[in-house]
Short mmCIF file of C-alpha atoms in Angstrom, two decimals:
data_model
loop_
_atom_site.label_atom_id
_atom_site.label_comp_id
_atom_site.label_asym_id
_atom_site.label_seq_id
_atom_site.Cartn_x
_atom_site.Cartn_y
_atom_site.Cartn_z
CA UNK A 1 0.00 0.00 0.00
CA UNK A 2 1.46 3.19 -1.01
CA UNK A 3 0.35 6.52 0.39
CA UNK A 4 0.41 10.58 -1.31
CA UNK A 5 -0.38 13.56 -0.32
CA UNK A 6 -3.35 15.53 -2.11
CA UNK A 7 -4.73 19.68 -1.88
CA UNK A 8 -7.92 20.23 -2.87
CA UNK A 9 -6.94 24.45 -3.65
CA UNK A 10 -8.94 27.41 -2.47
CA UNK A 11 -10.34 28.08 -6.20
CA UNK A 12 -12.09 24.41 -5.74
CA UNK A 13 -13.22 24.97 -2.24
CA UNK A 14 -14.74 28.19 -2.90
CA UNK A 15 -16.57 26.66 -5.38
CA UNK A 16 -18.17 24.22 -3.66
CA UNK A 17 -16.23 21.00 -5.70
CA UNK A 18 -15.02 19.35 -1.94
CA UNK A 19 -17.63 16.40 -3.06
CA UNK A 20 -17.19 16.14 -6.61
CA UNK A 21 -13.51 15.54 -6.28
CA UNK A 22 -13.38 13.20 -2.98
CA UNK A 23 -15.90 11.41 -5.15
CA UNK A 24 -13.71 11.07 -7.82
CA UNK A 25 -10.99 9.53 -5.34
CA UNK A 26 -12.95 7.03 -3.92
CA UNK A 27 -14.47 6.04 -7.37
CA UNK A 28 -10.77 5.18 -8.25
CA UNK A 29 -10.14 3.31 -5.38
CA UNK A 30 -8.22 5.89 -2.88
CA UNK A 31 -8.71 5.01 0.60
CA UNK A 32 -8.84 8.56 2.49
CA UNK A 33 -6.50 7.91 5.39
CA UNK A 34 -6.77 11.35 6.86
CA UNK A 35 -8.42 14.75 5.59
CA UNK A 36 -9.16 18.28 7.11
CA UNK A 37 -9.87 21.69 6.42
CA UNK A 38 -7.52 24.36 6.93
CA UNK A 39 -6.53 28.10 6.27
CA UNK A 40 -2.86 27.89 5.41
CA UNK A 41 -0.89 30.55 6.98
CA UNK A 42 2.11 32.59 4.76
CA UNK A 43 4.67 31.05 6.71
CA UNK A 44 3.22 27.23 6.42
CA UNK A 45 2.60 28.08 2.47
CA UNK A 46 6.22 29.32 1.75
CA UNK A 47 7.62 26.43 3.82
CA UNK A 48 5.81 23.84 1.96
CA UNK A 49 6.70 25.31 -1.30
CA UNK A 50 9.87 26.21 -0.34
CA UNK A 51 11.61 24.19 -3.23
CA UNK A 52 9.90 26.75 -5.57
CA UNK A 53 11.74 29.41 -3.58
CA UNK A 54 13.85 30.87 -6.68
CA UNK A 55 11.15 30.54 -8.91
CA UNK A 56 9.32 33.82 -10.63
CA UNK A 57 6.12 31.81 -9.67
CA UNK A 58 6.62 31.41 -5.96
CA UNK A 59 4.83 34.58 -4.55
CA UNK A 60 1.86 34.15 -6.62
CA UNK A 61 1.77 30.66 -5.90
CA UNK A 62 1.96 31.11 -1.75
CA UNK A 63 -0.59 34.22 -2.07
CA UNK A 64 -3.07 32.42 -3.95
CA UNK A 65 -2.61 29.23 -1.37
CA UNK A 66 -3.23 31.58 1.95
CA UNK A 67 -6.26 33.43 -0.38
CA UNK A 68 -9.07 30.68 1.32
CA UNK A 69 -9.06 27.25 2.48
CA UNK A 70 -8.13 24.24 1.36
CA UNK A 71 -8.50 20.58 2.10
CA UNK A 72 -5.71 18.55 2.87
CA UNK A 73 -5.55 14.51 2.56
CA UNK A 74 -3.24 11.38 2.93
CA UNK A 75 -4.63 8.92 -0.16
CA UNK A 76 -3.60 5.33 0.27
CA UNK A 77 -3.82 2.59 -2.56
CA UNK A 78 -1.25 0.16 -4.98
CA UNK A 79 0.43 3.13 -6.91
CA UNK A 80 -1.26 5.90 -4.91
CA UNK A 81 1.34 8.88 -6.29
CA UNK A 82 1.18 7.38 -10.40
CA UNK A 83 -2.77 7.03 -10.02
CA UNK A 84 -3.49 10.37 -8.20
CA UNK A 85 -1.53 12.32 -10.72
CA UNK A 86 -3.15 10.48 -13.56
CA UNK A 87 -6.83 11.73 -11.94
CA UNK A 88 -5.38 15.03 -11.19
CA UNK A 89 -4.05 15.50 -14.94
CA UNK A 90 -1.27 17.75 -15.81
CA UNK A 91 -0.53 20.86 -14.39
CA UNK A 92 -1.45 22.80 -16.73
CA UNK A 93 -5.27 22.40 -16.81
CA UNK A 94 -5.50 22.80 -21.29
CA UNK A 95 -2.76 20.30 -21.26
CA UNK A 96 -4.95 17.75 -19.23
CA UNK A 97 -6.58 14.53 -20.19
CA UNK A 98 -10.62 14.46 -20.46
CA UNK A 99 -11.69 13.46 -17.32
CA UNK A 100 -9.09 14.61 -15.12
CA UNK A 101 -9.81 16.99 -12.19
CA UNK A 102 -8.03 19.35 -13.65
CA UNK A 103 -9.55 19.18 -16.90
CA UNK A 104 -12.69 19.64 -15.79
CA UNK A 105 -12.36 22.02 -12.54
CA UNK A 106 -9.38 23.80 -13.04
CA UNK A 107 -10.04 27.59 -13.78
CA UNK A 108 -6.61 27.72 -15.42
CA UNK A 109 -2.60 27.31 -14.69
CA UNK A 110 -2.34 28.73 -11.35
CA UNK A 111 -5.73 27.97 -9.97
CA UNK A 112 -5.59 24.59 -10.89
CA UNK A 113 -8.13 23.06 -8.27
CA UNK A 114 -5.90 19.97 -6.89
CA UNK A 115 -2.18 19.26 -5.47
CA UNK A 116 -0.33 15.91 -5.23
CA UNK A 117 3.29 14.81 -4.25
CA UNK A 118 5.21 13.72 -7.57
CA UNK A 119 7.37 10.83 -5.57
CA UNK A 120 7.75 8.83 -2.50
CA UNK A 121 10.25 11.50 -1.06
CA UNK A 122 8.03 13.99 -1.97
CA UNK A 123 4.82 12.16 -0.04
CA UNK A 124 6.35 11.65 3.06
CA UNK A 125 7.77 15.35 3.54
CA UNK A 126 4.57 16.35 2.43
CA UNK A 127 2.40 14.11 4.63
CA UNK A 128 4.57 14.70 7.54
CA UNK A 129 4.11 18.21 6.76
CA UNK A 130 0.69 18.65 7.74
CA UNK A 131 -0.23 15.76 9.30
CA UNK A 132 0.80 13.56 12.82
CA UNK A 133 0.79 10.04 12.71
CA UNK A 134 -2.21 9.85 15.36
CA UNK A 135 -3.87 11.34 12.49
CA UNK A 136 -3.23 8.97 9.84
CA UNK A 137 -5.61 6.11 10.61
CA UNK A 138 -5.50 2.45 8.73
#
C-alpha cells in the first residue's frame, strides 16, 4: 500500500467541488486515510513550497494558497502517487486529459483546483508536513 499527499486548492473549495472531487478519489479506489480543512498561513505556504523558492512563480503561488481554504488529505492505494496524478491531470489544466480533475475544474494554470506529491520523497515530507501520525488512521 502506497500513500500521497493531495490539496484540494482554495479556487475548488470556494466553489463548492469538496464532493465532486473526494468522489472522484474514492471512485478510483483511494482510501482517504486522513483529511481536514484548513486556512494555510504565509509562513506554512512558503515552507511547503519552499523548493519553488527561486522561482518567478513562488509569490503568486503562496498568495493564492493563503487566499481561502483548502483541504488537505493522505490517499492510500497500490500506486497511490502514479494514479493520483493520472486523476489530477497535468498541471497545466489545457494540457490535461478528459476526465481529469483538472480538466474539468481547473479555472486555469495557477488555480488549478488539486495538489499531489510527484514521488515517495516527496509524499512523506509532504504528509509529515501537515499531518501527525495519530492522524493517519489504517
Amino acid at each position: 500500500m502506497e500513500r500521497t499527499f493531495a490539496i484540494i486548492k482554495p479556487d475548488a473549495v470556494e466553489r463548492n467541488l469538496i464532493g465532486k472531487i473526494i468522489e472522484r478519489i474514492e471512485s478510483k479506489g483511494f482510501k482517504i486515510a486522513a483529511l481536514k480543512k484548513a486556512a494555510l498561513s504565509k509562513t506554512q505556504a512558503e515552507s511547503f513550497y519552499h523548493v519553488h523558492k527561486e522561482r518567478p512563480f513562488f509569490n503568486d503561488l503562496t498568495a493564492y494558497m493563503v487566499s481561502g481554504p483548502v483541504v488537505l488529505m493522505v490517499l492510500e492505494k497500490e500506486n497511490a502517487i502514479a494514479d493520483w496524478r493520472e486523476l489530477m491531470g497535468a498541471t497545466n489544466p489545457a494540457d490535461a486529459d478528459k476526465g481529469t480533475i483538472r480538466k474539468d475544474f481547473a479555472i486555469n494554470l495557477e488555480k488549478n483546483s488539486a495538489h499531489g506529491s510527484d514521488s515517495p520523497e516527496t509524499a512523506a515530507f509532504e504528509v509529515s508536513f501537515f499531518f501527525s501520525g495519530t492522524e493517519i488512521l489504517p
